[in-house]
Short mmCIF file of C-alpha atoms and ligand atoms in Angstrom, two decimals:
data_model
loop_
_atom_site.label_atom_id
_atom_site.label_comp_id
_atom_site.label_asym_id
_atom_site.label_seq_id
_atom_site.Cartn_x
_atom_site.Cartn_y
_atom_site.Cartn_z
CA MET A 23 40.19 -29.29 -37.50
CA LEU A 24 40.18 -31.02 -40.45
CA TYR A 25 38.40 -33.18 -42.40
CA SER A 26 38.20 -34.55 -45.68
CA GLY A 27 38.18 -37.35 -47.87
CA ASN A 28 41.69 -37.85 -47.32
CA ASN A 29 43.51 -39.70 -50.95
CA GLU A 30 46.22 -37.87 -50.13
CA ASN A 31 47.74 -39.68 -47.19
CA LEU A 32 46.88 -42.93 -48.37
CA ASN A 33 49.28 -46.01 -48.69
CA SER A 34 50.83 -46.26 -51.90
CA GLU A 35 53.28 -47.46 -54.04
CA GLY A 36 54.16 -47.37 -57.30
CA GLY A 37 50.38 -45.33 -57.89
CA VAL A 38 48.90 -48.91 -56.15
CA LYS A 39 46.77 -49.01 -53.94
CA THR A 40 46.09 -51.10 -50.74
CA ILE A 41 42.44 -51.57 -49.82
CA THR A 42 41.08 -53.82 -46.70
CA VAL A 43 38.01 -55.74 -48.50
CA ALA A 44 35.75 -57.83 -47.06
CA TYR A 45 33.35 -60.02 -48.81
CA GLY A 46 31.13 -60.60 -45.92
CA ASP A 47 27.51 -63.56 -46.48
CA GLY A 48 24.47 -64.40 -48.63
CA ILE A 49 25.47 -62.93 -52.31
CA GLY A 50 27.98 -61.15 -50.80
CA PRO A 51 31.41 -62.79 -51.64
CA GLU A 52 29.67 -63.42 -55.79
CA ILE A 53 28.81 -59.23 -55.70
CA MET A 54 32.37 -58.92 -54.85
CA GLU A 55 33.77 -61.36 -56.72
CA ALA A 56 32.80 -60.06 -59.25
CA THR A 57 33.25 -56.27 -58.67
CA LEU A 58 36.68 -56.95 -58.19
CA LYS A 59 36.58 -58.76 -61.34
CA ILE A 60 35.82 -55.31 -62.67
CA ILE A 61 37.35 -53.20 -61.68
CA MET A 62 40.88 -54.87 -62.21
CA ALA A 63 39.74 -55.07 -65.95
CA ALA A 64 39.08 -51.57 -66.36
CA GLY A 65 42.42 -51.33 -64.74
CA ALA A 66 42.01 -50.34 -61.79
CA LYS A 67 45.62 -50.24 -59.27
CA ILE A 68 45.30 -51.23 -56.35
CA LYS A 69 46.32 -54.43 -53.87
CA ILE A 70 44.16 -56.07 -52.06
CA GLU A 71 43.74 -57.44 -48.19
CA THR A 72 41.07 -59.13 -47.24
CA ILE A 73 39.67 -58.89 -43.48
CA GLU A 74 36.67 -61.64 -42.87
CA ILE A 75 33.55 -59.77 -40.84
CA GLY A 76 29.75 -60.72 -40.04
CA GLU A 77 28.33 -64.36 -39.55
CA SER A 78 31.22 -66.22 -38.59
CA VAL A 79 32.54 -63.89 -36.26
CA TYR A 80 29.40 -63.39 -34.75
CA LYS A 81 29.64 -67.13 -34.27
CA LYS A 82 32.90 -66.98 -32.80
CA GLY A 83 31.40 -65.17 -30.29
CA ILE A 84 32.99 -61.67 -31.36
CA SER A 85 29.69 -59.46 -30.89
CA SER A 86 30.84 -56.91 -32.84
CA GLY A 87 31.24 -59.07 -35.82
CA ILE A 88 34.72 -57.85 -36.72
CA GLU A 89 37.35 -59.75 -35.81
CA PRO A 90 39.87 -57.16 -33.57
CA SER A 91 43.18 -57.67 -35.34
CA ALA A 92 40.89 -56.11 -38.89
CA TRP A 93 41.21 -52.84 -36.86
CA ASP A 94 44.56 -52.79 -37.40
CA LYS A 95 44.33 -53.57 -41.66
CA LEU A 96 42.35 -51.11 -42.12
CA ARG A 97 44.00 -48.59 -40.13
CA LYS A 98 46.58 -48.45 -42.34
CA THR A 99 44.51 -48.99 -45.90
CA ARG A 100 41.73 -46.40 -44.55
CA VAL A 101 40.08 -47.91 -47.39
CA PHE A 102 37.40 -50.14 -46.57
CA LEU A 103 35.08 -51.93 -49.94
CA LYS A 104 32.48 -54.25 -48.50
CA ALA A 105 30.03 -56.76 -48.73
CA PRO A 106 26.81 -57.19 -47.41
CA ILE A 107 26.62 -59.44 -43.97
CA THR A 108 23.87 -61.12 -42.53
CA THR A 109 23.24 -60.02 -39.07
CA PRO A 110 22.63 -63.35 -36.54
CA GLU A 111 19.00 -63.39 -35.76
CA GLY A 112 18.38 -62.55 -31.47
CA GLY A 113 19.78 -60.19 -29.25
CA GLY A 114 23.77 -59.51 -27.85
CA PHE A 115 24.54 -58.32 -31.61
CA LYS A 116 26.08 -55.68 -32.12
CA SER A 117 25.44 -54.01 -35.49
CA LEU A 118 28.84 -54.17 -37.46
CA ASN A 119 27.51 -52.00 -39.58
CA VAL A 120 26.95 -48.79 -36.64
CA THR A 121 30.30 -50.38 -35.29
CA VAL A 122 31.95 -49.80 -37.87
CA ARG A 123 30.95 -46.26 -39.12
CA LYS A 124 31.40 -44.59 -35.44
CA THR A 125 34.54 -46.30 -34.59
CA LEU A 126 36.68 -45.22 -37.85
CA GLY A 127 34.95 -41.21 -37.66
CA LEU A 128 32.71 -41.77 -40.72
CA PHE A 129 30.56 -38.60 -40.32
CA ALA A 130 28.59 -38.56 -43.80
CA ASN A 131 27.18 -41.57 -45.35
CA VAL A 132 26.50 -40.40 -49.18
CA ARG A 133 23.45 -42.55 -51.37
CA PRO A 134 23.29 -41.17 -55.61
CA CYS A 135 19.55 -42.33 -56.00
CA LEU A 136 19.01 -42.07 -59.61
CA SER A 137 16.68 -43.72 -62.28
CA TYR A 138 17.64 -45.61 -65.27
CA TYR A 139 14.81 -44.75 -66.96
CA PRO A 140 13.09 -46.43 -69.37
CA PHE A 141 15.90 -49.14 -68.72
CA VAL A 142 14.84 -50.14 -65.75
CA ASP A 143 11.02 -49.64 -64.35
CA THR A 144 10.28 -46.31 -62.53
CA LYS A 145 7.50 -43.97 -61.79
CA HIS A 146 10.33 -41.35 -61.84
CA PRO A 147 12.28 -40.69 -64.35
CA ASN A 148 13.95 -37.90 -64.01
CA MET A 149 15.07 -38.19 -60.55
CA ASP A 150 18.54 -37.88 -59.62
CA VAL A 151 19.64 -37.22 -56.13
CA VAL A 152 22.35 -37.55 -53.62
CA ILE A 153 20.77 -38.30 -50.47
CA VAL A 154 23.73 -37.24 -47.37
CA ARG A 155 22.85 -39.07 -43.89
CA GLU A 156 24.60 -37.79 -41.22
CA ASN A 157 26.73 -41.47 -40.31
CA GLU A 158 27.55 -41.22 -36.02
CA GLU A 159 25.01 -39.77 -33.69
CA ASP A 160 21.28 -38.85 -33.64
CA LEU A 161 19.97 -42.35 -32.40
CA TYR A 162 21.87 -44.11 -33.51
CA GLY A 163 24.35 -43.86 -30.00
CA GLY A 164 22.56 -47.33 -28.75
CA ILE A 165 21.84 -45.43 -25.56
CA GLU A 166 19.23 -47.00 -24.74
CA HIS A 167 17.73 -47.94 -20.56
CA ARG A 168 14.14 -48.82 -19.54
CA GLN A 169 13.82 -47.30 -16.35
CA THR A 170 10.77 -48.26 -15.15
CA ASP A 171 8.47 -50.69 -15.43
CA GLU A 172 6.25 -49.31 -17.95
CA VAL A 173 9.24 -46.71 -19.72
CA TYR A 174 12.17 -47.74 -22.11
CA GLN A 175 14.21 -44.14 -23.79
CA CYS A 176 16.54 -44.13 -26.40
CA LEU A 177 19.15 -41.47 -26.32
CA LYS A 178 19.02 -38.97 -29.43
CA LEU A 179 22.18 -37.08 -29.81
CA ILE A 180 23.13 -34.27 -32.20
CA THR A 181 25.90 -32.15 -31.96
CA ARG A 182 27.36 -29.05 -33.32
CA PRO A 183 30.10 -30.68 -34.52
CA GLY A 184 28.55 -33.58 -36.00
CA SER A 185 25.78 -31.62 -37.56
CA GLU A 186 28.30 -28.87 -39.00
CA LYS A 187 30.94 -31.94 -40.34
CA VAL A 188 28.35 -34.16 -42.62
CA ILE A 189 26.31 -29.98 -43.14
CA ARG A 190 29.34 -28.55 -44.52
CA TYR A 191 30.09 -32.16 -46.43
CA ALA A 192 26.38 -31.89 -48.52
CA PHE A 193 27.72 -28.22 -49.57
CA GLU A 194 31.29 -29.20 -50.62
CA TYR A 195 29.74 -31.92 -52.47
CA ALA A 196 27.39 -30.06 -53.76
CA LYS A 197 29.75 -27.51 -54.77
CA ARG A 198 32.22 -30.46 -56.78
CA TYR A 199 29.74 -32.27 -58.33
CA ASN A 200 28.06 -29.21 -59.90
CA ARG A 201 24.35 -29.64 -58.52
CA LYS A 202 22.36 -26.27 -57.49
CA LYS A 203 20.38 -27.67 -54.45
CA VAL A 204 20.95 -29.09 -50.93
CA THR A 205 17.52 -29.38 -48.57
CA CYS A 206 17.21 -30.01 -45.28
CA PHE A 207 15.29 -32.49 -43.79
CA THR A 208 14.19 -32.64 -39.60
CA LYS A 209 11.70 -32.45 -37.72
CA ASP A 210 12.49 -29.00 -35.35
CA ASN A 211 8.96 -28.50 -35.05
CA ILE A 212 8.86 -31.04 -32.51
CA MET A 213 12.11 -31.44 -31.46
CA LYS A 214 13.59 -27.89 -31.08
CA MET A 215 16.72 -28.37 -29.53
CA THR A 216 18.35 -31.27 -31.46
CA ASP A 217 16.84 -31.11 -34.74
CA GLY A 218 16.69 -27.31 -34.29
CA LEU A 219 20.74 -27.86 -34.03
CA PHE A 220 20.57 -29.05 -36.65
CA HIS A 221 18.47 -26.93 -38.99
CA LYS A 222 20.41 -24.17 -37.37
CA VAL A 223 23.63 -24.89 -38.11
CA PHE A 224 22.23 -25.72 -42.06
CA ASP A 225 20.89 -21.91 -41.79
CA GLU A 226 24.25 -21.22 -40.70
CA ILE A 227 26.80 -22.99 -43.13
CA ALA A 228 23.92 -22.52 -46.59
CA VAL A 229 24.74 -18.64 -46.37
CA GLU A 230 28.85 -19.61 -46.18
CA TYR A 231 27.35 -21.35 -50.82
CA PRO A 232 25.78 -18.30 -52.35
CA ASP A 233 25.61 -19.63 -55.99
CA ILE A 234 23.56 -22.75 -54.27
CA GLU A 235 20.46 -23.35 -53.21
CA SER A 236 19.36 -24.34 -50.08
CA GLU A 237 15.85 -24.44 -48.66
CA HIS A 238 14.74 -26.77 -45.65
CA TRP A 239 11.08 -29.10 -45.07
CA ILE A 240 10.26 -30.61 -42.22
CA VAL A 241 10.58 -34.24 -42.84
CA ASP A 242 7.22 -35.62 -42.15
CA ILE A 243 6.20 -33.67 -45.95
CA GLY A 244 9.50 -33.63 -47.12
CA ALA A 245 9.26 -37.13 -47.89
CA ALA A 246 5.76 -37.42 -49.04
CA LYS A 247 7.65 -34.74 -51.62
CA LEU A 248 10.62 -36.94 -52.10
CA ALA A 249 8.54 -39.60 -52.96
CA ASP A 250 5.73 -37.43 -55.26
CA THR A 251 7.89 -35.39 -56.84
CA PRO A 252 11.74 -36.57 -56.68
CA GLU A 253 13.27 -34.84 -59.06
CA ASN A 254 12.47 -31.42 -57.57
CA PHE A 255 15.24 -32.75 -55.44
CA ASP A 256 19.27 -32.11 -56.16
CA VAL A 257 21.26 -32.81 -52.09
CA ILE A 258 19.29 -33.42 -49.59
CA VAL A 259 21.09 -33.66 -46.23
CA MET A 260 19.14 -34.44 -43.06
CA PRO A 261 19.87 -36.09 -39.16
CA ASN A 262 20.63 -40.37 -39.52
CA LEU A 263 17.38 -41.75 -38.95
CA TYR A 264 15.90 -40.49 -41.27
CA GLY A 265 18.21 -40.50 -43.55
CA ASP A 266 18.50 -43.96 -43.19
CA ILE A 267 14.69 -44.66 -43.72
CA LEU A 268 15.06 -42.27 -46.37
CA SER A 269 17.75 -43.31 -48.74
CA ASP A 270 16.02 -46.30 -48.78
CA VAL A 271 12.78 -45.22 -50.03
CA ALA A 272 14.78 -42.82 -52.45
CA ALA A 273 17.10 -45.91 -53.68
CA GLN A 274 13.61 -48.09 -54.10
CA ILE A 275 11.02 -44.96 -55.87
CA ALA A 276 14.27 -45.00 -58.31
CA GLY A 277 14.66 -48.71 -59.30
CA SER A 278 15.95 -51.08 -56.79
CA VAL A 279 17.77 -50.39 -54.35
CA GLY A 280 19.75 -53.56 -55.73
CA LEU A 281 21.17 -50.29 -57.59
CA ALA A 282 22.74 -48.43 -55.08
CA GLY A 283 25.79 -48.13 -53.58
CA SER A 284 26.82 -46.05 -50.76
CA ALA A 285 30.05 -43.84 -49.70
CA ASN A 286 30.45 -43.54 -45.94
CA ILE A 287 33.34 -40.46 -45.45
CA GLY A 288 35.28 -39.70 -42.92
CA SER A 289 38.18 -37.50 -41.87
CA ASP A 290 40.84 -40.31 -43.19
CA PHE A 291 39.10 -43.59 -43.56
CA ALA A 292 36.08 -43.94 -46.21
CA MET A 293 33.77 -47.30 -46.24
CA PHE A 294 32.34 -48.33 -50.13
CA GLU A 295 28.95 -51.02 -49.88
CA ALA A 296 26.01 -51.75 -51.59
CA ILE A 297 22.46 -49.80 -50.07
CA HIS A 298 21.06 -54.13 -49.70
CA GLY A 299 21.27 -56.67 -47.60
CA SER A 300 22.86 -59.80 -47.66
CA ALA A 301 19.79 -62.01 -49.51
CA PRO A 302 20.77 -64.62 -47.88
CA ARG A 303 17.58 -66.63 -50.51
CA ARG A 304 19.52 -65.22 -53.27
CA ALA A 305 23.06 -66.62 -52.37
CA GLY A 306 25.37 -68.99 -54.23
CA GLN A 307 23.14 -69.48 -57.33
CA ASN A 308 24.09 -67.14 -59.61
CA LEU A 309 21.75 -64.74 -59.13
CA ALA A 310 22.42 -61.94 -57.84
CA ASN A 311 23.25 -58.57 -58.70
CA PRO A 312 26.23 -57.28 -58.22
CA SER A 313 26.22 -53.52 -59.41
CA GLY A 314 25.28 -51.70 -55.90
CA LEU A 315 28.28 -52.27 -55.30
CA LEU A 316 30.61 -51.83 -57.87
CA LEU A 317 28.76 -48.16 -58.02
CA ALA A 318 30.00 -48.35 -54.25
CA ALA A 319 33.30 -49.11 -55.40
CA VAL A 320 32.89 -46.70 -58.35
CA GLN A 321 32.95 -44.31 -56.05
CA MET A 322 36.10 -45.90 -54.51
CA LEU A 323 38.04 -45.06 -57.28
CA VAL A 324 37.39 -41.92 -57.42
CA HIS A 325 38.12 -41.57 -53.56
CA ILE A 326 41.38 -42.92 -54.22
CA GLY A 327 42.47 -40.74 -57.07
CA GLN A 328 41.60 -42.98 -59.95
CA GLY A 329 38.50 -40.98 -61.96
CA ASN A 330 39.61 -42.15 -65.19
CA VAL A 331 38.76 -46.02 -63.96
CA ALA A 332 35.32 -44.54 -61.88
CA GLU A 333 33.90 -43.24 -65.65
CA ASN A 334 35.12 -46.20 -67.92
CA VAL A 335 33.58 -48.69 -64.84
CA HIS A 336 30.45 -46.05 -64.52
CA ASN A 337 29.78 -46.00 -68.59
CA ALA A 338 30.74 -49.03 -68.95
CA TRP A 339 27.73 -50.30 -66.57
CA LEU A 340 25.48 -47.44 -68.05
CA SER A 341 26.19 -49.14 -71.58
CA THR A 342 25.65 -52.46 -70.07
CA ILE A 343 22.15 -51.85 -68.90
CA GLU A 344 21.19 -49.57 -71.63
CA GLU A 345 21.71 -52.72 -73.72
CA GLY A 346 18.63 -54.07 -71.69
CA ILE A 347 21.80 -57.34 -69.95
CA HIS A 348 19.51 -56.88 -67.00
CA THR A 349 20.54 -60.07 -63.43
CA TYR A 350 16.76 -61.60 -62.06
CA ASP A 351 15.64 -58.71 -59.76
CA ILE A 352 15.24 -55.55 -62.62
CA TYR A 353 14.71 -57.45 -65.21
CA ASP A 354 11.36 -56.78 -66.97
CA SER A 355 10.41 -58.31 -69.89
CA SER A 356 8.70 -55.61 -72.42
CA ILE A 357 12.17 -53.37 -71.57
CA SER A 358 15.24 -56.27 -70.95
CA LYS A 359 16.94 -58.56 -73.85
CA GLU A 360 18.39 -61.32 -71.50
CA LYS A 361 18.38 -62.62 -68.46
CA VAL A 362 21.90 -63.14 -66.81
CA GLY A 363 22.78 -64.45 -64.24
CA THR A 364 25.64 -62.75 -61.97
CA ARG A 365 28.64 -64.38 -63.63
CA GLU A 366 27.97 -63.20 -66.74
CA PHE A 367 26.17 -59.61 -66.21
CA THR A 368 30.17 -59.49 -65.22
CA ASP A 369 31.53 -60.16 -68.43
CA ALA A 370 28.85 -57.89 -69.72
CA VAL A 371 30.06 -54.93 -68.59
CA ILE A 372 33.86 -55.77 -69.01
CA ALA A 373 32.67 -56.52 -72.71
CA HIS A 374 31.39 -53.20 -72.49
CA LEU A 375 34.46 -51.21 -70.65
CA GLY A 376 35.28 -48.28 -73.11
CA LYS A 377 32.50 -47.53 -74.12
CA LYS A 378 30.06 -45.38 -72.93
CA PRO A 379 25.67 -44.96 -72.79
CA GLU A 380 24.59 -43.62 -75.89
CA LYS A 381 20.77 -42.96 -74.00
CA LEU A 382 21.81 -42.52 -70.38
CA LYS A 383 24.06 -39.93 -69.62
CA ALA A 384 27.68 -40.90 -69.32
CA VAL A 385 29.05 -39.76 -66.30
CA THR A 386 32.19 -37.80 -66.20
CA TYR A 387 35.10 -38.04 -62.61
CA PRO A 388 38.39 -35.72 -62.73
CA PRO A 389 40.57 -37.87 -63.04
CA LYS A 390 42.84 -37.51 -60.22
CA GLY A 391 40.04 -35.40 -57.94
CA ASP A 392 41.06 -33.84 -54.98
CA PRO A 393 39.95 -34.58 -51.46
CA ILE A 394 36.60 -32.56 -50.42
CA ILE A 395 38.53 -30.90 -47.50
CA ILE A 396 35.67 -29.91 -44.09
CA LYS A 397 36.81 -27.32 -41.63
CA LEU A 398 35.24 -27.13 -38.59
CA LYS A 399 34.13 -23.43 -37.86
CA ASP A 400 36.16 -22.25 -34.59
CA ARG A 401 33.96 -21.35 -31.78
CA LYS A 402 33.96 -19.60 -28.88
CA PRO A 403 32.25 -21.84 -26.31
CA SER A 404 29.71 -20.74 -24.50
CA VAL A 405 28.62 -19.83 -20.78
CA LYS A 406 27.02 -22.35 -18.92
CA LYS A 407 25.29 -21.87 -15.10
CA LEU A 408 24.06 -24.14 -13.64
CA VAL A 409 20.28 -23.06 -12.77
CA GLY A 410 18.21 -26.41 -12.02
CA VAL A 411 17.72 -30.34 -11.96
CA ASP A 412 15.24 -32.31 -13.40
CA VAL A 413 14.65 -35.77 -11.20
CA PHE A 414 12.91 -39.06 -13.05
CA LEU A 415 10.92 -40.33 -10.68
CA ASP A 416 9.49 -43.72 -10.53
CA TRP A 417 6.13 -43.69 -9.49
CA LYS A 418 2.22 -44.32 -9.97
CA GLY A 419 -0.54 -42.74 -7.73
CA ASP A 420 -1.93 -39.58 -6.37
CA VAL A 421 -0.14 -36.38 -8.46
CA ASP A 422 -1.57 -33.54 -6.39
CA ASN A 423 -0.17 -36.04 -3.38
CA LEU A 424 3.51 -36.12 -4.69
CA GLY A 425 3.64 -32.18 -6.13
CA LYS A 426 2.52 -30.95 -2.80
CA ASN A 427 5.58 -33.51 -1.24
CA LEU A 428 8.09 -32.70 -3.25
CA GLU A 429 7.20 -28.86 -2.92
CA LYS A 430 8.39 -29.21 0.72
CA ILE A 431 11.17 -31.15 -0.08
CA ALA A 432 12.31 -28.57 -2.41
CA TYR A 433 12.55 -25.75 0.41
CA PRO A 434 14.61 -24.15 0.54
CA GLU A 435 17.10 -23.63 -2.44
CA PHE A 436 14.55 -25.00 -5.15
CA GLN A 437 11.38 -24.32 -6.16
CA LEU A 438 9.20 -27.10 -8.05
CA ALA A 439 8.38 -26.23 -11.25
CA MET A 440 6.62 -28.86 -12.93
CA ILE A 441 5.83 -32.36 -12.94
CA THR A 442 5.43 -33.73 -16.24
CA ASN A 443 4.40 -37.32 -17.67
CA ARG A 444 5.83 -38.78 -21.37
CA GLY A 445 6.49 -34.50 -21.93
CA THR A 446 2.63 -33.41 -20.52
CA LYS A 447 2.14 -31.13 -17.13
CA VAL A 448 0.28 -33.43 -14.45
CA TYR A 449 1.28 -30.61 -11.76
CA PRO A 450 0.15 -28.24 -11.10
CA ASN A 451 -3.11 -28.19 -12.39
CA GLY A 452 -3.11 -31.97 -14.29
CA VAL A 453 -6.07 -32.72 -15.96
CA PRO A 454 -7.48 -36.27 -14.65
CA GLU A 455 -8.13 -37.03 -18.53
CA THR A 456 -4.42 -37.26 -19.30
CA PHE A 457 -3.28 -40.64 -19.42
CA ILE A 458 -0.65 -41.06 -16.94
CA VAL A 459 3.04 -44.19 -16.03
CA ASP A 460 5.11 -44.99 -13.72
CA HIS A 461 7.35 -42.05 -14.92
CA MET A 462 7.82 -38.81 -13.77
CA ARG A 463 9.56 -35.77 -14.22
CA CYS A 464 9.91 -33.48 -11.64
CA ARG A 465 11.03 -30.30 -12.66
CA PHE A 466 13.50 -28.23 -9.74
CA GLN A 467 14.37 -24.76 -10.58
CA SER A 468 16.29 -22.75 -8.34
CA ALA A 469 13.90 -20.40 -6.08
CA GLU A 470 14.39 -17.58 -7.60
CA ASN A 471 14.26 -17.53 -11.43
CA ASN A 472 17.08 -19.37 -13.21
CA ASN A 473 19.49 -17.81 -10.86
CA SER A 474 22.49 -20.56 -10.15
CA VAL A 475 22.17 -23.34 -7.99
CA THR A 476 25.42 -24.93 -6.63
CA ASN A 477 26.10 -28.82 -7.88
CA GLN A 478 25.99 -29.10 -4.39
CA GLN A 479 22.36 -28.00 -3.65
CA VAL A 480 21.21 -30.58 -6.59
CA ILE A 481 23.03 -33.57 -4.40
CA SER A 482 21.20 -32.29 -0.92
CA LEU A 483 18.33 -32.00 -2.78
CA LEU A 484 18.94 -35.68 -4.51
CA SER A 485 19.57 -36.83 -1.09
CA ARG A 486 16.13 -35.27 0.42
CA LEU A 487 14.23 -37.54 -2.19
CA VAL A 488 16.37 -40.38 -1.12
CA SER A 489 15.33 -40.02 2.50
CA ALA A 490 11.38 -38.99 1.61
CA GLU A 491 11.73 -43.23 -0.03
CA LEU A 492 11.24 -41.60 -3.59
CA PRO A 493 15.18 -42.02 -5.23
CA PRO A 494 15.81 -40.74 -8.25
CA ILE A 495 15.84 -43.41 -11.57
CA LYS A 496 18.08 -40.73 -13.44
CA THR A 497 18.39 -36.65 -13.49
CA GLU A 498 19.18 -34.03 -16.17
CA ASN A 499 20.99 -30.83 -14.92
CA LEU A 500 19.18 -27.33 -16.72
CA TYR A 501 21.40 -25.18 -17.93
CA THR A 502 21.67 -21.92 -19.33
CA PHE A 503 23.91 -21.25 -21.88
CA ASP A 504 25.10 -17.34 -23.23
CA GLY A 505 21.62 -16.63 -20.91
CA GLN A 506 19.46 -18.94 -23.33
CA LEU A 507 18.07 -21.70 -21.79
CA GLY A 508 19.28 -24.68 -22.11
CA PHE A 509 16.08 -27.02 -21.76
CA SER A 510 12.89 -27.48 -23.34
CA LEU A 511 9.82 -26.11 -21.50
CA GLY A 512 7.24 -28.97 -20.49
CA GLN A 513 3.84 -29.26 -23.05
CA GLY A 514 1.41 -26.79 -20.77
CA GLN A 515 4.04 -25.18 -18.87
P1 LIG B 220 18.40 -57.58 -47.81
O1 LIG B 220 18.76 -56.16 -48.83
O2 LIG B 220 18.99 -58.50 -47.99
O3 LIG B 220 17.27 -58.60 -49.57
C1 LIG B 220 15.57 -57.55 -49.92
C2 LIG B 220 15.59 -58.36 -50.91
O4 LIG B 220 16.13 -57.45 -52.04
C3 LIG B 220 15.49 -59.54 -50.87
O5 LIG B 220 13.82 -60.14 -51.75
C4 LIG B 220 16.20 -60.02 -52.39
O6 LIG B 220 16.98 -61.17 -52.69
C5 LIG B 220 16.38 -58.18 -52.46
N1 LIG B 220 18.02 -58.23 -53.03
C6 LIG B 220 18.84 -57.46 -52.30
N2 LIG B 220 19.85 -57.35 -52.77
C7 LIG B 220 20.20 -57.66 -54.43
C8 LIG B 220 20.85 -58.20 -55.16
N3 LIG B 220 22.12 -57.54 -55.26
N4 LIG B 220 20.77 -58.71 -56.56
C9 LIG B 220 18.85 -58.59 -56.49
N5 LIG B 220 18.33 -59.48 -55.66
C10 LIG B 220 18.70 -58.72 -53.73
O7 LIG B 220 17.39 -57.29 -47.21
P2 LIG B 220 17.32 -58.38 -46.06
O8 LIG B 220 16.37 -59.82 -46.74
O9 LIG B 220 16.29 -57.58 -45.04
O10 LIG B 220 18.22 -58.22 -45.50
C11 LIG B 220 19.05 -59.66 -45.20
C12 LIG B 220 19.97 -59.59 -44.39
O11 LIG B 220 21.49 -59.14 -44.84
C13 LIG B 220 19.61 -59.91 -42.74
O12 LIG B 220 20.36 -60.49 -42.05
C14 LIG B 220 20.17 -58.00 -42.68
O13 LIG B 220 20.32 -58.04 -41.58
C15 LIG B 220 21.39 -58.46 -43.63
N6 LIG B 220 21.49 -56.50 -44.14
C16 LIG B 220 23.00 -56.73 -44.45
C17 LIG B 220 23.50 -55.30 -45.09
C18 LIG B 220 24.56 -55.06 -44.57
O14 LIG B 220 25.73 -55.39 -44.70
N7 LIG B 220 24.67 -53.60 -45.25
C19 LIG B 220 22.37 -54.04 -44.88
C20 LIG B 220 21.13 -54.75 -44.57
C21 LIG B 220 20.76 -55.54 -44.57
#
């Protein structure tokens, strides 16, 4: 299977690429206008098709926030420059960003976070970090359930291909942009199977890139180090939730979330956006800083093979920042020369086209950059064997009574291995101090340890439970894969 930040198959006429643009809500239209004005002045060869997204679409009762017809336009252009939108308050609305990322298979979210010291105030003058966030899975599947009166659940899914795509992308990105180190953050000391897989895939892929240093940190201490000494990091790859949180932290400590752009890269599609929101209180006042979206557009220009235009725009922007021409959000009377509005800032960047920064580091991009191609390794599927079932019961009361009852129900194919409550063993040999809620996970394994059981035997067990007025609220089959346990043990098991 091939995955690419693809610029080959984009529709083009005489080198002109058609892109899809959404103006969004709040400050969106102003910063989009500014961005397009600058890149067109720099000579971007693009044709624009617009789609409507966000508040106005939600208000029509479309819970995804995007018109169904917009997908056809996106499918045609495969490049999407998107302004921020306002997510309506209250339930019933799906996050448009998550929908677009997942529907279009945008597996890597790339967020460069660098400081522009001394022109933008920061405690970290030498920060230059690129966060590569997994973008499609983890806790973002939106698979949530209320299972009992007291318990709610959100499913965390980490897949081997999903991990491999984003981790390979991080290493390929490091190689392409001459970066020296890729760091991985996970919490695999706790989530040994899910985060453990991400870490394992990272280690497997790292050895294929001997020229790039690799390291892994548990996310809590890693995050602390990132906030304290970001200059020690280069490219950081992580699962979705940690990446969501830490890329905002990284952008903010670099100077301002208002300055960071991001690229969402998929096999055939890519979406580019600022990382900030629609800032509704600043809308329509010629105040907003268009830099985040402009830098996202720079990433887009590189992606569509117009690296020379990207370089011109980026260097003009750096020169403008260096000259102290700043919007209100980064204006500081001790550093800045002029406080300007969105339109004036736009005109200043245009006036700097063709110039290179003198103090900040000028950027260079390959004029026609080839796409980054990600090839997944072929794997032999493992041999899977059913060895038991975890049955979740909505139940509160005397755990020893429940355990003894379940031991009888399990007989003869199964044995009750344990009962846990929120992951902690409460039977056999529970302790009175453990706090208990109405959610019992009862583990039934084959009567002969780790021998296989049949699906029919599982169904018969479930039916015996229903007859005993212990209806399961959820079951989770227990498998081994090539003889390795495919499930975690309970705490205290
Ligand atoms: P926000 O990013 O819109 O604003 C946070 C703060 O930063 C505000 O003080 C704002 O004035 C300032 N700010 C942000 N961008 C700025 C810019 N370009 N120039 C100057 N100042 C800027 O976050 P929020 O207030 O939490 O969210 C507002 C709305 O945006 C919500 O409806 C939220 O759901 C939505 N949102 C959308 C996206 C997106 O579309 N990608 C991302 C985040 C939030």
